[in-house]
PDB file of C-alpha atoms and ligand atoms in Angstrom:
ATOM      1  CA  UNK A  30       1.068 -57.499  61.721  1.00  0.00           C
ATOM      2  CA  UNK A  31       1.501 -60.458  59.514  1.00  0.00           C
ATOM      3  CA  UNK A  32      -1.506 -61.299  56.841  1.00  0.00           C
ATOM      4  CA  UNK A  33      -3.891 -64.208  57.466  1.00  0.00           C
ATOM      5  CA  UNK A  34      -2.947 -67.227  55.754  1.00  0.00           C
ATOM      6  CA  UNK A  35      -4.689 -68.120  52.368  1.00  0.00           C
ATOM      7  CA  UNK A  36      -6.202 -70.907  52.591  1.00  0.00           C
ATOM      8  CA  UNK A  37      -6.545 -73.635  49.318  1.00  0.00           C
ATOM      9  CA  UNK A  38      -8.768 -76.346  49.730  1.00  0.00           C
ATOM     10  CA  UNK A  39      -7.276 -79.551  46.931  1.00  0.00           C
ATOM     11  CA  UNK A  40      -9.827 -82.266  46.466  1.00  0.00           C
ATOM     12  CA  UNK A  41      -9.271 -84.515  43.638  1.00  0.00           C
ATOM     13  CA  UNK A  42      -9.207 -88.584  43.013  1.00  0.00           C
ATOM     14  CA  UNK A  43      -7.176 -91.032  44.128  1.00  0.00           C
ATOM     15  CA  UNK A  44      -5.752 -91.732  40.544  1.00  0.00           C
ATOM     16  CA  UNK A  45      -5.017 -88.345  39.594  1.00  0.00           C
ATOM     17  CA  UNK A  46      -1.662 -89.109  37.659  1.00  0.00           C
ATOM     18  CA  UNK A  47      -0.727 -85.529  37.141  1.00  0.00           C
ATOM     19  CA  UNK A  48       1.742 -84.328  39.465  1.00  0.00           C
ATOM     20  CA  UNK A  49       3.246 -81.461  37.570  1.00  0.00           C
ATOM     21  CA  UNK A  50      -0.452 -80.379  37.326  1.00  0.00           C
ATOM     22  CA  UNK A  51      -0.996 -79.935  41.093  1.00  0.00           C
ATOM     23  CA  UNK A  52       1.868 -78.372  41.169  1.00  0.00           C
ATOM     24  CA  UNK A  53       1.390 -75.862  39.015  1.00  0.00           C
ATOM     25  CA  UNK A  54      -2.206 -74.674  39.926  1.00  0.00           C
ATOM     26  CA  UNK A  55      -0.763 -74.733  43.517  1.00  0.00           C
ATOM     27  CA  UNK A  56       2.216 -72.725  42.993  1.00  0.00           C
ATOM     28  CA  UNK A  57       0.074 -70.148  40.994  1.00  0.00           C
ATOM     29  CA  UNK A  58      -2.547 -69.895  43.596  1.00  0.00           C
ATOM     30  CA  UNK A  59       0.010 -69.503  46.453  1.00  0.00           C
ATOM     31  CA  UNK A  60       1.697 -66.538  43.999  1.00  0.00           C
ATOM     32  CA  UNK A  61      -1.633 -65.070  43.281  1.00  0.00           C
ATOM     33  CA  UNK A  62      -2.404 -64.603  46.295  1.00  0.00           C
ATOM     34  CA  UNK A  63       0.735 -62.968  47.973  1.00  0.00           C
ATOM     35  CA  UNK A  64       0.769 -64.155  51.142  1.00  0.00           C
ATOM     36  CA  UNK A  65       1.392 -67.646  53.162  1.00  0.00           C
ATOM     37  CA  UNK A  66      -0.767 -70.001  51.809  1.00  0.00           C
ATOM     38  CA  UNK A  67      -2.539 -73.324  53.707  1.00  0.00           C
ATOM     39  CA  UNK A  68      -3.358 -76.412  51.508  1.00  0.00           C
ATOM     40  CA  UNK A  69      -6.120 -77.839  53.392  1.00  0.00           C
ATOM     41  CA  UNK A  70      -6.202 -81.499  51.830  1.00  0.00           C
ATOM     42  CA  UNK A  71      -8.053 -84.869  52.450  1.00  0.00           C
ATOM     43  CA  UNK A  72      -4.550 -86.767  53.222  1.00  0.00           C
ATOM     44  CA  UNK A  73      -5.237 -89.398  51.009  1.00  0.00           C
ATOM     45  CA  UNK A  74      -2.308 -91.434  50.307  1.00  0.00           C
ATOM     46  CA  UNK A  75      -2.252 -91.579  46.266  1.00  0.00           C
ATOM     47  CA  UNK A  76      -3.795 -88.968  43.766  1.00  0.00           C
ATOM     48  CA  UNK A  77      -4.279 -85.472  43.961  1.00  0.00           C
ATOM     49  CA  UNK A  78      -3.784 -85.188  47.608  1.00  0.00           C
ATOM     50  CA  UNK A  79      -0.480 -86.773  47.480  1.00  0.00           C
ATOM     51  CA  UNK A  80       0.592 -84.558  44.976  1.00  0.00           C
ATOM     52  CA  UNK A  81      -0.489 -81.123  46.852  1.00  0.00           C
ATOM     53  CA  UNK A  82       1.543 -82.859  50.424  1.00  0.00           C
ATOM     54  CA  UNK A  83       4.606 -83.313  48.694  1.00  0.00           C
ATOM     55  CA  UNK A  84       4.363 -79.994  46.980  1.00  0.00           C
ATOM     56  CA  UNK A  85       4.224 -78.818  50.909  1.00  0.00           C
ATOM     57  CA  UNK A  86       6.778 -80.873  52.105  1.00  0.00           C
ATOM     58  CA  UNK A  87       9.012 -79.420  48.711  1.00  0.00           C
ATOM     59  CA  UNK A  88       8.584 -75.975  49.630  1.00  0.00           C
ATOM     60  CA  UNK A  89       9.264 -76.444  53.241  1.00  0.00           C
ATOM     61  CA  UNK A  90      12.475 -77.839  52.263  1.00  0.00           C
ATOM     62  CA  UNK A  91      13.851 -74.651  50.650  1.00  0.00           C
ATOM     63  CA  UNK A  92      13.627 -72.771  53.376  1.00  0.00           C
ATOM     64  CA  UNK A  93      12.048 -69.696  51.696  1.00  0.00           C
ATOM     65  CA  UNK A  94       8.671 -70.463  54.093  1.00  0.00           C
ATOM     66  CA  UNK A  95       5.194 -69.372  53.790  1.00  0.00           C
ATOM     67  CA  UNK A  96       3.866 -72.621  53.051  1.00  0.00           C
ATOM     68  CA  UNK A  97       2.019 -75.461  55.408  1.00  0.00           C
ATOM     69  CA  UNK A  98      -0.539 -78.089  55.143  1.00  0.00           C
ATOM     70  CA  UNK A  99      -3.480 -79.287  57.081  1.00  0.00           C
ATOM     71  CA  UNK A 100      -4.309 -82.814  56.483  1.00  0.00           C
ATOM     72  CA  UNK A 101      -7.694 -83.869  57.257  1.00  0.00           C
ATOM     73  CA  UNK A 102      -7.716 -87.542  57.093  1.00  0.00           C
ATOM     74  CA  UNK A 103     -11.080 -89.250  56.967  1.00  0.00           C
ATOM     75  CA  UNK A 104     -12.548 -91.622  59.613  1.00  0.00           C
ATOM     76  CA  UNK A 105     -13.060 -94.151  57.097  1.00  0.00           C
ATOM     77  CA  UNK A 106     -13.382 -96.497  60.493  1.00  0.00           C
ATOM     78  CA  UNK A 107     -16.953 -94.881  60.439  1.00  0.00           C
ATOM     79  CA  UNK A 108     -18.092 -96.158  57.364  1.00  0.00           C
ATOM     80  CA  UNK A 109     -18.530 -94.631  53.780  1.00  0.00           C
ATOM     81  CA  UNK A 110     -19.723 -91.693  54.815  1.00  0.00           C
ATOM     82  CA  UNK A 111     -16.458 -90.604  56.583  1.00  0.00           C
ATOM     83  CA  UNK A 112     -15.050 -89.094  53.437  1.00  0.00           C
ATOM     84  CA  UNK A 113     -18.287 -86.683  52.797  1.00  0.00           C
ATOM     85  CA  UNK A 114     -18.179 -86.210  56.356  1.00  0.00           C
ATOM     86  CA  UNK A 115     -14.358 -84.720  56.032  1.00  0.00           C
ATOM     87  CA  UNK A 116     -15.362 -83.026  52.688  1.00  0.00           C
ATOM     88  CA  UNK A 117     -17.688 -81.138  54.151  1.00  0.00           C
ATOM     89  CA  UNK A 118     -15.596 -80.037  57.033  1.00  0.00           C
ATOM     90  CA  UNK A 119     -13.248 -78.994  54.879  1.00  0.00           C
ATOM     91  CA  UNK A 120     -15.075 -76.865  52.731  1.00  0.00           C
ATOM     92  CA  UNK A 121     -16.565 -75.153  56.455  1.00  0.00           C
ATOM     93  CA  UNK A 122     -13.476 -74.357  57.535  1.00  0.00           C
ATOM     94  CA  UNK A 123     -13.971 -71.441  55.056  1.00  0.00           C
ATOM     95  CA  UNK A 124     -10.957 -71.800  52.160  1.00  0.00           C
ATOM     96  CA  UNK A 125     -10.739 -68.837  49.942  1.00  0.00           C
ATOM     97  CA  UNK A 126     -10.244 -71.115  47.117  1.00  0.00           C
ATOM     98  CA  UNK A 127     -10.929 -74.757  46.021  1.00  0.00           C
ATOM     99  CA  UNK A 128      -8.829 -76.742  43.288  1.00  0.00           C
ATOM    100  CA  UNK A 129     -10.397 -79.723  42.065  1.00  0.00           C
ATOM    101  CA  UNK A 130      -8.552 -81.806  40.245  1.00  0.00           C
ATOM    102  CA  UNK A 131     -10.965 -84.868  38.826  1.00  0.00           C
ATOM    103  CA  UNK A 132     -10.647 -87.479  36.855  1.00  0.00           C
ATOM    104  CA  UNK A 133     -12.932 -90.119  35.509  1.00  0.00           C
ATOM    105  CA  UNK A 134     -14.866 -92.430  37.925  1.00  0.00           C
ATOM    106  CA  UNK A 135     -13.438 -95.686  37.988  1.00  0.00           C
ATOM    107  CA  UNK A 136     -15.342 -97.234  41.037  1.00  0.00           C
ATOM    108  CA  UNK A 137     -15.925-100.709  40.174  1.00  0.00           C
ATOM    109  CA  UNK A 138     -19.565-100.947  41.561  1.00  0.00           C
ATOM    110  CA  UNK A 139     -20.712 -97.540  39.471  1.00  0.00           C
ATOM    111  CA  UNK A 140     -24.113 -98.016  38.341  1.00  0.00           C
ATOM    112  CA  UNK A 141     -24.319 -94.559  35.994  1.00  0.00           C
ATOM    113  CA  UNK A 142     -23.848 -95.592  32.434  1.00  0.00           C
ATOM    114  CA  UNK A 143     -22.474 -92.109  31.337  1.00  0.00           C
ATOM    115  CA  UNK A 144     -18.837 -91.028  31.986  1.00  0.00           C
ATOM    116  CA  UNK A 145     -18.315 -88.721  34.890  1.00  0.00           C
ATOM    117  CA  UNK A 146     -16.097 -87.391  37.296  1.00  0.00           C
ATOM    118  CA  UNK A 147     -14.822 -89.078  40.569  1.00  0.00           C
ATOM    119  CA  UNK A 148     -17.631 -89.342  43.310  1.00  0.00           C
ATOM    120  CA  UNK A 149     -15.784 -87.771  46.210  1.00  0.00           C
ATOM    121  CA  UNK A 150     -13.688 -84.907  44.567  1.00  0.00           C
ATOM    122  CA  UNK A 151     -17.123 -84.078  42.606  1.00  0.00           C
ATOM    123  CA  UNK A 152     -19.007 -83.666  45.792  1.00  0.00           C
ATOM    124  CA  UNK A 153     -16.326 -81.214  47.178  1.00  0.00           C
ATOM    125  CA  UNK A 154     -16.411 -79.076  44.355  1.00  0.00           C
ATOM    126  CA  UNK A 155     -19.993 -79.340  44.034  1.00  0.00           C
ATOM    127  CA  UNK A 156     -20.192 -78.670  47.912  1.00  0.00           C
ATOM    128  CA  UNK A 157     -17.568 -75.531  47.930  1.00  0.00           C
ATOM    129  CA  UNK A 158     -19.364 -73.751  44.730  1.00  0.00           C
ATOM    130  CA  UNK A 159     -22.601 -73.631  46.500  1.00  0.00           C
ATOM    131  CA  UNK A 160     -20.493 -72.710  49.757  1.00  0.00           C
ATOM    132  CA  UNK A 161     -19.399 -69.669  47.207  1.00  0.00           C
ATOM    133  CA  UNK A 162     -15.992 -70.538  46.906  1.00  0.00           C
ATOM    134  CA  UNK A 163     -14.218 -69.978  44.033  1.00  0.00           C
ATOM    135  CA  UNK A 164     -13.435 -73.630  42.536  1.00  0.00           C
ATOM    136  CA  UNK A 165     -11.508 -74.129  39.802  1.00  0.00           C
ATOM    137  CA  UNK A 166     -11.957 -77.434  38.182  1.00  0.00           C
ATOM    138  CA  UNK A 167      -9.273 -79.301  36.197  1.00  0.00           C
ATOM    139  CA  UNK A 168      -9.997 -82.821  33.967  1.00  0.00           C
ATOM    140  CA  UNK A 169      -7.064 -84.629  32.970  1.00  0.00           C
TER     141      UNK A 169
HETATM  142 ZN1   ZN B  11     -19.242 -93.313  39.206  1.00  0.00          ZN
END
């Protein structure tokens, strides 16, 4: 009998700039837990997501196995609301752990004066911590 997968839920902004970071958190969440591991992810072509797919892709290349992704691209066809819409699924399909990897907003249309995180990625940790997940947040 082989041991479920763990699965890690990465959300984080599109300009997350450190790579080595995912990386790391990954790696030490995949050795943590002792078994395959599952980086559910948002798919999002730069940022924090990129990062945690090519970490994936990486591992899969040396052979030694017990790593896979599932992207879960948003219908951004839908409107703005696709990406909460995909946050939320993600954070339903039950990960045992969420890493959150936020920067500072830079939307260009932001109407809060103060400085705070990334809208999206703050909304899927927010979201997976009342879900009871275990999140661990990281700032650059
Ligand atoms: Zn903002």
């Amino acid at each position: 009998m082989t041991a479920a997968p763990y699965r890690v839920l990465v959300t984080g902004s599109r300009d997350w700039r450190d790579e080595q970071r995912v990386r790391r958190e990954l790696a030490c969440a995949w050795q943590e837990s002792g078994r395959p591991i599952v980086v559910v992810h948002g798919a999002c072509d730069t940022g924090a997501d990129r990062h945690a797919a090519l970490w994936v892709r990486d591992c899969r290349a040396t052979l030694l196995g017990g790593v896979t992704d599932e992207p879960h691209p948003a219908a951004w066809k839908q409107g703005p609301g696709a990406g909460p819409a995909r946050n939320r699924l993600m954070v339903d399909s039950r990960p045992s752990l969420c890493l959150a990897f936020i920067a500072p907003c830079t939307k260009w249309n932001c109407t809060r004066p103060d400085v705070h995180g990334s809208h999206g990625a703050s909304q899927c940790a927010a979201y997976a911590e009342v879900r009871g997940i275990t999140t661990r947040r990281f700032t650059p």
